[in-house]
C-alpha positions as YAML, in Angstrom:
chain: A
units: angstrom
residues:
- id: 1
  name: UNK
  ca: [-25.48, 50.05, -40.20]
- id: 2
  name: UNK
  ca: [-24.61, 49.01, -36.67]
- id: 3
  name: UNK
  ca: [-23.57, 51.60, -34.17]
- id: 4
  name: UNK
  ca: [-20.14, 51.74, -32.60]
- id: 5
  name: UNK
  ca: [-19.35, 51.97, -28.92]
- id: 6
  name: UNK
  ca: [-16.20, 53.18, -27.28]
- id: 7
  name: UNK
  ca: [-14.36, 51.25, -24.61]
- id: 8
  name: UNK
  ca: [-11.13, 51.63, -22.71]
- id: 9
  name: UNK
  ca: [-8.67, 48.85, -22.01]
- id: 10
  name: UNK
  ca: [-5.48, 48.65, -20.01]
- id: 11
  name: UNK
  ca: [-2.37, 46.83, -21.20]
- id: 12
  name: UNK
  ca: [1.33, 46.72, -20.63]
- id: 13
  name: UNK
  ca: [3.37, 49.36, -22.43]
- id: 14
  name: UNK
  ca: [5.32, 46.86, -24.56]
- id: 15
  name: UNK
  ca: [2.07, 45.37, -25.86]
- id: 16
  name: UNK
  ca: [0.69, 48.83, -26.61]
- id: 17
  name: UNK
  ca: [3.88, 49.61, -28.57]
- id: 18
  name: UNK
  ca: [3.55, 46.35, -30.51]
- id: 19
  name: UNK
  ca: [-0.09, 47.13, -31.31]
- id: 20
  name: UNK
  ca: [0.84, 50.57, -32.62]
- id: 21
  name: UNK
  ca: [3.63, 49.11, -34.75]
- id: 22
  name: UNK
  ca: [1.36, 46.43, -36.24]
- id: 23
  name: UNK
  ca: [-1.43, 48.92, -36.91]
- id: 24
  name: UNK
  ca: [1.07, 51.12, -38.78]
- id: 25
  name: UNK
  ca: [2.41, 48.11, -40.69]
- id: 26
  name: UNK
  ca: [-1.10, 47.05, -41.73]
- id: 27
  name: UNK
  ca: [-2.13, 50.64, -42.39]
- id: 28
  name: UNK
  ca: [-5.19, 50.38, -40.14]
- id: 29
  name: UNK
  ca: [-6.21, 52.29, -37.07]
- id: 30
  name: UNK
  ca: [-5.50, 50.87, -33.65]
- id: 31
  name: UNK
  ca: [-9.26, 50.51, -33.13]
- id: 32
  name: UNK
  ca: [-9.62, 48.57, -36.38]
- id: 33
  name: UNK
  ca: [-6.77, 46.28, -35.35]
- id: 34
  name: UNK
  ca: [-8.48, 45.52, -32.04]
- id: 35
  name: UNK
  ca: [-11.77, 44.83, -33.84]
- id: 36
  name: UNK
  ca: [-10.04, 42.45, -36.27]
- id: 37
  name: UNK
  ca: [-8.29, 40.65, -33.42]
- id: 38
  name: UNK
  ca: [-11.47, 40.29, -31.38]
- id: 39
  name: UNK
  ca: [-13.45, 39.04, -34.39]
- id: 40
  name: UNK
  ca: [-10.78, 36.41, -35.08]
- id: 41
  name: UNK
  ca: [-10.67, 35.38, -31.42]
- id: 42
  name: UNK
  ca: [-14.45, 35.02, -31.33]
- id: 43
  name: UNK
  ca: [-14.47, 32.89, -34.51]
- id: 44
  name: UNK
  ca: [-11.83, 30.58, -33.07]
- id: 45
  name: UNK
  ca: [-13.70, 30.35, -29.79]
- id: 46
  name: UNK
  ca: [-16.93, 29.48, -31.61]
- id: 47
  name: UNK
  ca: [-15.09, 26.81, -33.61]
- id: 48
  name: UNK
  ca: [-13.72, 25.30, -30.39]
- id: 49
  name: UNK
  ca: [-17.22, 25.18, -28.92]
- id: 50
  name: UNK
  ca: [-18.60, 23.54, -32.06]
- id: 51
  name: UNK
  ca: [-15.79, 20.97, -32.09]
- id: 52
  name: UNK
  ca: [-16.48, 20.15, -28.44]
- id: 53
  name: UNK
  ca: [-20.17, 19.61, -29.27]
- id: 54
  name: UNK
  ca: [-19.30, 17.37, -32.22]
- id: 55
  name: UNK
  ca: [-16.84, 15.37, -30.13]
- id: 56
  name: UNK
  ca: [-19.44, 14.99, -27.38]
- id: 57
  name: UNK
  ca: [-21.98, 13.73, -29.92]
- id: 58
  name: UNK
  ca: [-19.57, 11.04, -31.13]
- id: 59
  name: UNK
  ca: [-18.09, 10.20, -27.72]
- id: 60
  name: UNK
  ca: [-20.50, 7.40, -26.92]
- id: 61
  name: UNK
  ca: [-19.94, 3.87, -28.20]
- id: 62
  name: UNK
  ca: [-22.08, 2.63, -31.06]
- id: 63
  name: UNK
  ca: [-25.17, 0.69, -30.08]
- id: 64
  name: UNK
  ca: [-25.86, -2.82, -31.37]
- id: 65
  name: UNK
  ca: [-27.65, -1.64, -34.52]
- id: 66
  name: UNK
  ca: [-24.87, 0.82, -35.38]
- id: 67
  name: UNK
  ca: [-22.24, -1.88, -34.88]
- id: 68
  name: UNK
  ca: [-24.11, -4.33, -37.15]
- id: 69
  name: UNK
  ca: [-24.58, -1.67, -39.83]
- id: 70
  name: UNK
  ca: [-20.90, -0.77, -39.63]
- id: 71
  name: UNK
  ca: [-19.85, -4.38, -40.12]
- id: 72
  name: UNK
  ca: [-22.24, -4.77, -43.08]
- id: 73
  name: UNK
  ca: [-20.85, -1.63, -44.70]
- id: 74
  name: UNK
  ca: [-17.26, -2.80, -44.20]
- id: 75
  name: UNK
  ca: [-18.10, -6.03, -46.01]
- id: 76
  name: UNK
  ca: [-19.76, -4.20, -48.90]
- id: 77
  name: UNK
  ca: [-16.88, -1.75, -49.19]
- id: 78
  name: UNK
  ca: [-14.37, -4.61, -49.17]
- id: 79
  name: UNK
  ca: [-16.23, -6.30, -52.06]
- id: 80
  name: UNK
  ca: [-16.32, -3.07, -54.04]
- id: 81
  name: UNK
  ca: [-12.58, -2.59, -53.59]
- id: 82
  name: UNK
  ca: [-11.83, -6.21, -54.49]
- id: 83
  name: UNK
  ca: [-13.72, -5.82, -57.77]
- id: 84
  name: UNK
  ca: [-12.15, -2.45, -58.58]
- id: 85
  name: UNK
  ca: [-9.07, -2.52, -60.81]
- id: 86
  name: UNK
  ca: [-7.05, 0.53, -59.96]
...
């Protein structure tokens, strides 16, 4: 089991009031609500990083071999679709 650490944060009063209201609504402690929010934020941030890496990997133009293979595949797919009776 991982250990817990305590931390203090500062926020505007209206946000604090909203946090308390949501924690009550969800029937969780304020600490649990912060943990859930941070976990969700970190997941979304990790997804954004991964998407940026994927986009960077596909950002370059295809080389000559990739272009030829793509054209060959288009032709083969076209023939398959022409022979397929939907």
